[in-house]
Structure formats: structure tokens, C-alpha cells
CSV table of C-alpha atoms in Angstrom, one decimal:
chain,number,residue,atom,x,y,z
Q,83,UNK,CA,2.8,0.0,0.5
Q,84,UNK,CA,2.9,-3.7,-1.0
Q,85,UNK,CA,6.3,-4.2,-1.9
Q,86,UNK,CA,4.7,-5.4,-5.6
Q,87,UNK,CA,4.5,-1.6,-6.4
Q,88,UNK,CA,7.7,-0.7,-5.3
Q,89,UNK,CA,9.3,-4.0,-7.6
Q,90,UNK,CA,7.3,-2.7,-10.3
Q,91,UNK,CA,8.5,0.7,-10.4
Q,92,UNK,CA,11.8,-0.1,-10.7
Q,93,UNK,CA,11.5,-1.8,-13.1
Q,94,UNK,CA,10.0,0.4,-16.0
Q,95,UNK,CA,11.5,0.2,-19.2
Q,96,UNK,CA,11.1,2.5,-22.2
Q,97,UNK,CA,10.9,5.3,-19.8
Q,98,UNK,CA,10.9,9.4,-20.9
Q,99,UNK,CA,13.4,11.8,-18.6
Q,100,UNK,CA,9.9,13.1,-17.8
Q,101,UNK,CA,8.4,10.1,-17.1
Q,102,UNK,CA,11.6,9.3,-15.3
Q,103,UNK,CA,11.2,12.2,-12.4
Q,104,UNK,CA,7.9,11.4,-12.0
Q,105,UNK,CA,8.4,7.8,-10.7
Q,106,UNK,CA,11.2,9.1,-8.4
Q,107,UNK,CA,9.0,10.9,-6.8
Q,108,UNK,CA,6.3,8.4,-6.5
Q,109,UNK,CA,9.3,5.8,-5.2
Q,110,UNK,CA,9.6,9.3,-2.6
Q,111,UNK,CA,5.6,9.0,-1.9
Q,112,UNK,CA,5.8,5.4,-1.5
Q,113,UNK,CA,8.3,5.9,1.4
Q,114,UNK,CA,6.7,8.5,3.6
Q,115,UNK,CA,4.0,5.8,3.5
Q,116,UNK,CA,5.7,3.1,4.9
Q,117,UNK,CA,7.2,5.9,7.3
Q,118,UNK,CA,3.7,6.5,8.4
Q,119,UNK,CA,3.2,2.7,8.5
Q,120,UNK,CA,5.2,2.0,10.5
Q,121,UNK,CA,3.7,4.3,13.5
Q,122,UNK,CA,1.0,2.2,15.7
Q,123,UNK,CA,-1.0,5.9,15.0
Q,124,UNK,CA,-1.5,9.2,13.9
Q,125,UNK,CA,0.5,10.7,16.5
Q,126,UNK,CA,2.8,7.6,17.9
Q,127,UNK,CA,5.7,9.2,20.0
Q,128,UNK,CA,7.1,5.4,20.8
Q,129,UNK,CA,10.2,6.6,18.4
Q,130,UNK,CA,10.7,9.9,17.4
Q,131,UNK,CA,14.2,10.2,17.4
Q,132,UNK,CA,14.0,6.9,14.4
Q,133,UNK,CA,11.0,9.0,13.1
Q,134,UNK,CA,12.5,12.6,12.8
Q,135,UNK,CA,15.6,11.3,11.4
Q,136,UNK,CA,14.0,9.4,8.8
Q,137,UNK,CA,11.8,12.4,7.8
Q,138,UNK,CA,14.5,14.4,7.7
Q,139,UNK,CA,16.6,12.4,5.2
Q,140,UNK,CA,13.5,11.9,3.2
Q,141,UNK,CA,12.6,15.5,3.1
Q,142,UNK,CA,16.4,16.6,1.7
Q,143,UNK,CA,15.7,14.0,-0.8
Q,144,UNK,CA,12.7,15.7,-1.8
Q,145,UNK,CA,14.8,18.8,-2.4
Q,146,UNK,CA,17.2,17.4,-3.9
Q,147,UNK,CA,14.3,16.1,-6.9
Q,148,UNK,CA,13.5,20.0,-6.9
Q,149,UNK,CA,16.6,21.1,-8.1
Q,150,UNK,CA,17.7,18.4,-10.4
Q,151,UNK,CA,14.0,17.6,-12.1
Q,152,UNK,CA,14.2,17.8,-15.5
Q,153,UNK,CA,14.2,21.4,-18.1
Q,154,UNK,CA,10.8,20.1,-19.5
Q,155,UNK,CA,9.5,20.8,-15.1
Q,156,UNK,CA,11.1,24.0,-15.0
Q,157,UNK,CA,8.2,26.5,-14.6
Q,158,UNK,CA,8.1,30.7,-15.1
Q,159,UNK,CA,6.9,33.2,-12.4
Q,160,UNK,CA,4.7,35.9,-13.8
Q,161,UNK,CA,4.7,39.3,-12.0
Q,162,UNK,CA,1.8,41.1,-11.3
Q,163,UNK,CA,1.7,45.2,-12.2
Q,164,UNK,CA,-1.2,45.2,-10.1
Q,165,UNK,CA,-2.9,43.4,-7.3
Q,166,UNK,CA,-5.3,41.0,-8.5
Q,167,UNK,CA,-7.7,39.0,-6.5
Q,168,UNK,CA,-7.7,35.9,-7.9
Q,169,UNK,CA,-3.2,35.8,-7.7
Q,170,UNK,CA,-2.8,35.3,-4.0
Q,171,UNK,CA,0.5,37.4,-4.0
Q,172,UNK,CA,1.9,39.8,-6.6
Q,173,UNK,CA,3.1,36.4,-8.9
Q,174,UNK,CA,1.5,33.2,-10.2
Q,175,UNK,CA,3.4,30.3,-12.1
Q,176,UNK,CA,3.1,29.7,-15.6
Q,177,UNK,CA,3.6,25.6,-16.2
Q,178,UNK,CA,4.6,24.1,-19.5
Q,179,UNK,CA,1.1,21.8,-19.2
Q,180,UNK,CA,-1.5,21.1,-16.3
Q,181,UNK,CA,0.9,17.3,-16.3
Q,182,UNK,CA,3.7,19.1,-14.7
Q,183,UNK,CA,2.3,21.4,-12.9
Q,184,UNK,CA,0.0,18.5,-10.6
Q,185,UNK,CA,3.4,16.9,-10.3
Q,186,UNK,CA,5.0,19.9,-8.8
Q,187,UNK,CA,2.0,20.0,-6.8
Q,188,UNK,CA,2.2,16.2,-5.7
Q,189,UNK,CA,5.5,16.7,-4.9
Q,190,UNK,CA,4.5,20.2,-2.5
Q,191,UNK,CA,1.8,18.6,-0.9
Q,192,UNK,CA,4.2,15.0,-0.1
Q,193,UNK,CA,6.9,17.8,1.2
Q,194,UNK,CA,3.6,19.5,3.4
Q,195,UNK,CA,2.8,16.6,5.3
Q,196,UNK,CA,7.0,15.2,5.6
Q,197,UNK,CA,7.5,18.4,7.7
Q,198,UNK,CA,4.3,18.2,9.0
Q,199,UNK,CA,5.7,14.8,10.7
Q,200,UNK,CA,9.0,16.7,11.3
Q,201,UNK,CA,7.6,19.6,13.4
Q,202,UNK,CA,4.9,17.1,15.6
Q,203,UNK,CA,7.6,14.8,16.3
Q,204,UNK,CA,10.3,17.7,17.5
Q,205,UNK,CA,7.4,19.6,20.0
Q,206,UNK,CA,6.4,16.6,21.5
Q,207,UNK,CA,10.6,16.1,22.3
Q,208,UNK,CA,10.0,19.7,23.7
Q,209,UNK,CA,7.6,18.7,26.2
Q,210,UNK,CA,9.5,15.3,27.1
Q,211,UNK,CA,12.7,16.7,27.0
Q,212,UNK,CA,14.2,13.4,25.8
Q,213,UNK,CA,16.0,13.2,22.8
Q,214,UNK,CA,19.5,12.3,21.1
Q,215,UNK,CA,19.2,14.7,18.6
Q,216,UNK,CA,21.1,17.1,20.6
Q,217,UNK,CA,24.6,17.2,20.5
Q,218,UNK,CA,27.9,19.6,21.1
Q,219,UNK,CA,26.0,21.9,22.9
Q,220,UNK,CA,23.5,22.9,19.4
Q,221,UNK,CA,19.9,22.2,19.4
Q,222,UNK,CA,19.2,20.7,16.6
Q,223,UNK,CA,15.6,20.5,17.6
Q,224,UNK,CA,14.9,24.4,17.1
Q,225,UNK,CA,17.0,24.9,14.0
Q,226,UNK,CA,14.9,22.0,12.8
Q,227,UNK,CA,11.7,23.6,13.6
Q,228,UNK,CA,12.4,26.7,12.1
Q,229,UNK,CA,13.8,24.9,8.9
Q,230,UNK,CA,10.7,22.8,8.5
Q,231,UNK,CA,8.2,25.8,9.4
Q,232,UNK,CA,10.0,27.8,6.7
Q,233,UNK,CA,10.3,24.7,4.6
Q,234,UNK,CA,6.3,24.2,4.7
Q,235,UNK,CA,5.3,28.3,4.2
Q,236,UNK,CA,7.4,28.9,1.0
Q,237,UNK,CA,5.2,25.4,-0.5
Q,238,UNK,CA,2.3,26.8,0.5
Q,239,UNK,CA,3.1,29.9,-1.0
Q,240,UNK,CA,4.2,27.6,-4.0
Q,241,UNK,CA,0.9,25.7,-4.1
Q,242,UNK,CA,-1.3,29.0,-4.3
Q,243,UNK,CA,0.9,30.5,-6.9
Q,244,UNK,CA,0.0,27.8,-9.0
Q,245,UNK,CA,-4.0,27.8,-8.9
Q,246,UNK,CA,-4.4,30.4,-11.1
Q,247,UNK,CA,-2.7,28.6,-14.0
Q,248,UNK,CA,-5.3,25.4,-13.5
Q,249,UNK,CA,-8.3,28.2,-13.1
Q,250,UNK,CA,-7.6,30.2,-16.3
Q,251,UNK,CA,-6.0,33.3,-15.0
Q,252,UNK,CA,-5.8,36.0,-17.4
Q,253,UNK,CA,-3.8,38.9,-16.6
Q,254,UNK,CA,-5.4,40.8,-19.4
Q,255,UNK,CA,-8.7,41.1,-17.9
Q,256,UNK,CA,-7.2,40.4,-14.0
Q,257,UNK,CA,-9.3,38.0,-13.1
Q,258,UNK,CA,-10.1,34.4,-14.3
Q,259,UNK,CA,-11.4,34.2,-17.8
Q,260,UNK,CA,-15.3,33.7,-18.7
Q,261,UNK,CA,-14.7,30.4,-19.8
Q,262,UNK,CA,-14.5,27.8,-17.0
Q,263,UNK,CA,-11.4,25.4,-17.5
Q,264,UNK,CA,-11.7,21.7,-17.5
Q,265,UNK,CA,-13.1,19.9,-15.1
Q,266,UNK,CA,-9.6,17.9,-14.1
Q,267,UNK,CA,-7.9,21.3,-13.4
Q,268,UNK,CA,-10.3,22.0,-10.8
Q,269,UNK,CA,-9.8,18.3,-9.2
Q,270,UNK,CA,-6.2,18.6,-9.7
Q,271,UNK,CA,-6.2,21.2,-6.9
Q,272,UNK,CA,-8.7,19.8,-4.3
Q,273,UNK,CA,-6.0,17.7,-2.3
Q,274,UNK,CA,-3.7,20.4,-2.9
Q,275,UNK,CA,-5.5,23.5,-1.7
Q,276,UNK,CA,-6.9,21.6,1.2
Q,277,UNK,CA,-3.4,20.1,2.1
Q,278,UNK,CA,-2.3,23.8,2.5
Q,279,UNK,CA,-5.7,25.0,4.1
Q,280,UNK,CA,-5.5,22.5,6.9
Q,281,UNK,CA,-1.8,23.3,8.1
Q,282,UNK,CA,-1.2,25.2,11.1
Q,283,UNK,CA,1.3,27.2,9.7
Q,284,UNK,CA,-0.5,29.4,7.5
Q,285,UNK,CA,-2.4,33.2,8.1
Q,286,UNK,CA,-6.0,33.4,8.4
Q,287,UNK,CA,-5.4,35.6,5.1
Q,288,UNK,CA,-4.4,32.6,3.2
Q,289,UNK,CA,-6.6,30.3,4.8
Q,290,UNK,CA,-9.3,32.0,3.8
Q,291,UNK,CA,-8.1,32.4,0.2
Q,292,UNK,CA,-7.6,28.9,-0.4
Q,293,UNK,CA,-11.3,28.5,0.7
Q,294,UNK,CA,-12.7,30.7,-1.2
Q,295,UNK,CA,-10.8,29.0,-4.1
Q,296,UNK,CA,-12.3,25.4,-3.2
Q,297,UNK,CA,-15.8,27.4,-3.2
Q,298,UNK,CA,-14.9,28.8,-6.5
Q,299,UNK,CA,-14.3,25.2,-7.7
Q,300,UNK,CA,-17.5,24.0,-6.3
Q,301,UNK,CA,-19.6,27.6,-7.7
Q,302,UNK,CA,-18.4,27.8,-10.8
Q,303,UNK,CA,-17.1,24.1,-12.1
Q,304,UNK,CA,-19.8,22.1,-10.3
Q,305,UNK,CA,-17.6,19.9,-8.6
Q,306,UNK,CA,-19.2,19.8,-5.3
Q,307,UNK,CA,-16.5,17.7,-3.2
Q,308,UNK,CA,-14.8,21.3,-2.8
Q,309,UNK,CA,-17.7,22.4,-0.8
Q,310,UNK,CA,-16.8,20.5,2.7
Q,311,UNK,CA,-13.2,20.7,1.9
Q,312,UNK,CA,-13.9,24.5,1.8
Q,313,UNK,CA,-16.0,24.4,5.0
Q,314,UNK,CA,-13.3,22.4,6.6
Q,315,UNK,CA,-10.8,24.7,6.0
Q,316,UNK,CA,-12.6,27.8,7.3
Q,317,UNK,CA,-13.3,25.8,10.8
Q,318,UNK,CA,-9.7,25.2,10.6
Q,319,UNK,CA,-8.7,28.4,12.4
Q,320,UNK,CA,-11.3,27.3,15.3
Q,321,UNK,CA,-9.5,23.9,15.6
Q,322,UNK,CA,-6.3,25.9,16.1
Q,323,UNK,CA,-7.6,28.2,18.5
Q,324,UNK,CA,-8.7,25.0,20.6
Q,325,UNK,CA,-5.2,23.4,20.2
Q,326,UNK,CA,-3.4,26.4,20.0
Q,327,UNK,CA,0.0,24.0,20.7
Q,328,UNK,CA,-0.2,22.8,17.2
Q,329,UNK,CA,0.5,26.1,15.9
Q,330,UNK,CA,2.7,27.6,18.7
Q,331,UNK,CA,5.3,26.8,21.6
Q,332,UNK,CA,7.5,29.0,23.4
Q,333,UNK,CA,10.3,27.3,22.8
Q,334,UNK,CA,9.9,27.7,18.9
Q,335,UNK,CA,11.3,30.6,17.2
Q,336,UNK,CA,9.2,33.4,16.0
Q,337,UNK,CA,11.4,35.0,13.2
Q,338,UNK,CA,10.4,34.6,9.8
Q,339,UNK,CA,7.9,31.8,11.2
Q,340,UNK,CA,4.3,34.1,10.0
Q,341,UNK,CA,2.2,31.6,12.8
Q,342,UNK,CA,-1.0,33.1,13.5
């Protein structure tokens, strides 16, 4: 990331708290960048001892914006009485506008593809067997891997609790209201919902969910760049099944994980 943007975001004046924890966690998005920069490609394993460590400090700085972000973020969790096939659970999130709730969604999908980095890093150190992550006789490798794994479900979870706020959800008729919502709601969730469709860590049942969300997007709001993110998703599962290492090991733990 040119170092200009950087400069310039810290040095914003006139600022809101709001406005405030958004920039912190662009300054956050800006970093994974330069992270990612820094590898000679997609899946460099030159350094992954520099590269998990560095990961792993930005990801605990990503939590630590989730728990101090400002009351005007804080968001309620609706319970359902009753399943409803448009909530992916039995709870959606109600935000206090569609601003802050595409900023908790930026800041999921960042945190998606931080441990993302995290967990590709630590199984190729499996499979080398070379690291200087481990130390006093505690693998830090597999309590990492089962943090990030855990880390990455409870987001996605997180992200599909949140699309039916931006697709008009009404629990009064338990579905999503007649009235199609705005155009921007819909592309608010594109990178979102395919950010969680394309990780490995999710259950078909959810996979195909979030597809059939991008297909609702593209159906019903006309905005037909959900179409192959939709049909991308839905091959995902076939991409896992040829590579089934990015989804499994024997060396990961299978408690609480929910791999397919």
C-alpha cells in the first residue's frame, strides 16, 4: 500500500468516534496488505515463522477493535421463535444503519482471510516439520490451528447473521419483505458472502446458503455480478474435494472444528 495513504490516514482531523474506528480498521486492512506484499506469491512458504507471527499479532489486534469499537457499533441479536429460511440460524443481527453494519462486515471478512493466512502457513510447518514456533515442550502450531479454525467459523456465522438485516428481513411475515431493499445493500454483501462461501472451513449447509443468497441478490435485485460469485461458491465444495488438504490434516484437531 503506497505509504501516501497510510500518511494521510493519520493524519485526519475533525474526526467523529465513529469515524475514528473506522480508520483504525482500515490502518488494520492496510497492514494485512503489505503482509501479503511482502510474500513473492499467493502461497510463499520462504518465511512462515515471520509470516504466522505477524498474522497472529495482527489478528489480536483485530479483536481487540471488536471489543473496544465504539457504543454507536454495538449491534442486537434477534432470536427466532421459529425457523425461518431466509435467518441461517435461529438469530439475525439488528444494526443501528447499513454504515455499521458493512463495517463490521469489512472488519469479518479482513479477520477471514488474516486466519486464512494463519492456518496455510501452520499446515505447510506440518508437513516440513520446521518451525520455531514450538517451544517448552507445547505446540503452539495446533492450539493455533484450532484457535484460528474457531476464530474463522464464529465470523462466518457472524457474516450470515447479518444478511438478513441488508435483505429486509421481517420476522412478521418470516421471510424477506415484498419490497426489495436498495440496491447498495445487496452489493454490500457480495464480497462478504463470497469471502465466507469460498473458505474451507465451512459445511456444505452453509455453503449452500450463502449461494442461494448471492442468487437471491442477482433474482431479485438485478445485480448480476452475484451470479458467478454464486456459481463459484457451489463448485467450491468440488475444489475441496480435489484438495481435500486445505480443509483437513491429521494432525489438526477435530473438536469443535465443523470441517466437512
Amino acid at each position: 500500500m503506497p505509504d501516501i495513504i497510510s500518511e494521510r490516514s493519520q493524519d485526519l482531523e475533525f474526526e467523529t468516534i465513529e469515524q475514528a474506528a473506522a480508520t483504525s480498521l482500515s490502518n488494520l486492512a492496510i497492514r494485512y496488505c503489505n503482509l501479503r506484499a511482502s510474500m513473492t506469491s499467493f502461497q510463499d512458504y520462504s518465511d512462515p515463522d515471520r509470516i504466522i507471527s505477524t498474522a497472529c499479532a495482527l489478528d489480536a489486534e483485530y479483536e481487540v477493535w471488536a471489543r473496544t469499537c465504539p457504543v454507536p457499533y454495538i449491534y442486537q441479536t434477534a432470536t427466532l421463535s421459529e425457523e425461518a429460511d431466509d435467518v441461517f440460524s435461529d438469530h439475525y443481527h439488528v444494526y443501528p444503519s447499513v454504515w455499521i453494519g458493512a463495517i463490521w462486515n469489512n472488519y469479518r471478512s479482513a479477520r477471514i482471510l488474516v486466519n486464512g493466512l494463519i492456518l496455510d502457513q501452520l499446515r505447510y510447518l506440518y508437513q516440513s516439520s520446521e518451525s520455531n514456533l514450538l517451544w517448552e515442550g507445547h505446540c503452539f502450531d495446533q492450539n493455533q490451528i484450532l484457535t484460528s479454525t474457531n476464530t474463522l467459523l464464529q465470523l462466518c456465522h457472524d457474516i450470515c447473521a447479518s444478511i438478513p438485516y441488508f435483505l429486509g428481513y421481517s420476522p412478521e411475515s418470516t421471510s424477506f419483505s415484498g419490497q426489495p431493499p436498495k440496491c447498495a445493500n445487496g452489493n454490500l454483501l457480495l464480497w462478504p458472502l463470497y469471502t465466507v462461501g469460498e473458505s474451507g472451513v465451512i459445511s456444505d449447509v452453509m455453503r449452500s446458503w450463502v449461494a442461494g443468497r448471492l442468487q437471491w441478490i442477482t433474482d431479485v435485485m438485478g445485480i448480476r455480478q452475484a451470479a458467478p460469485l454464486a456459481h463459484s461458491v457451489l463448485k467450491r465444495q468440488e475444489h475441496l474435494l480435489w484438495k481435500p488438504e486445505l480443509v483437513s490434516s491429521d494432525s489438526i484437531p477435530e473438536a469443535g472444528v465443523g470441517v466437512n
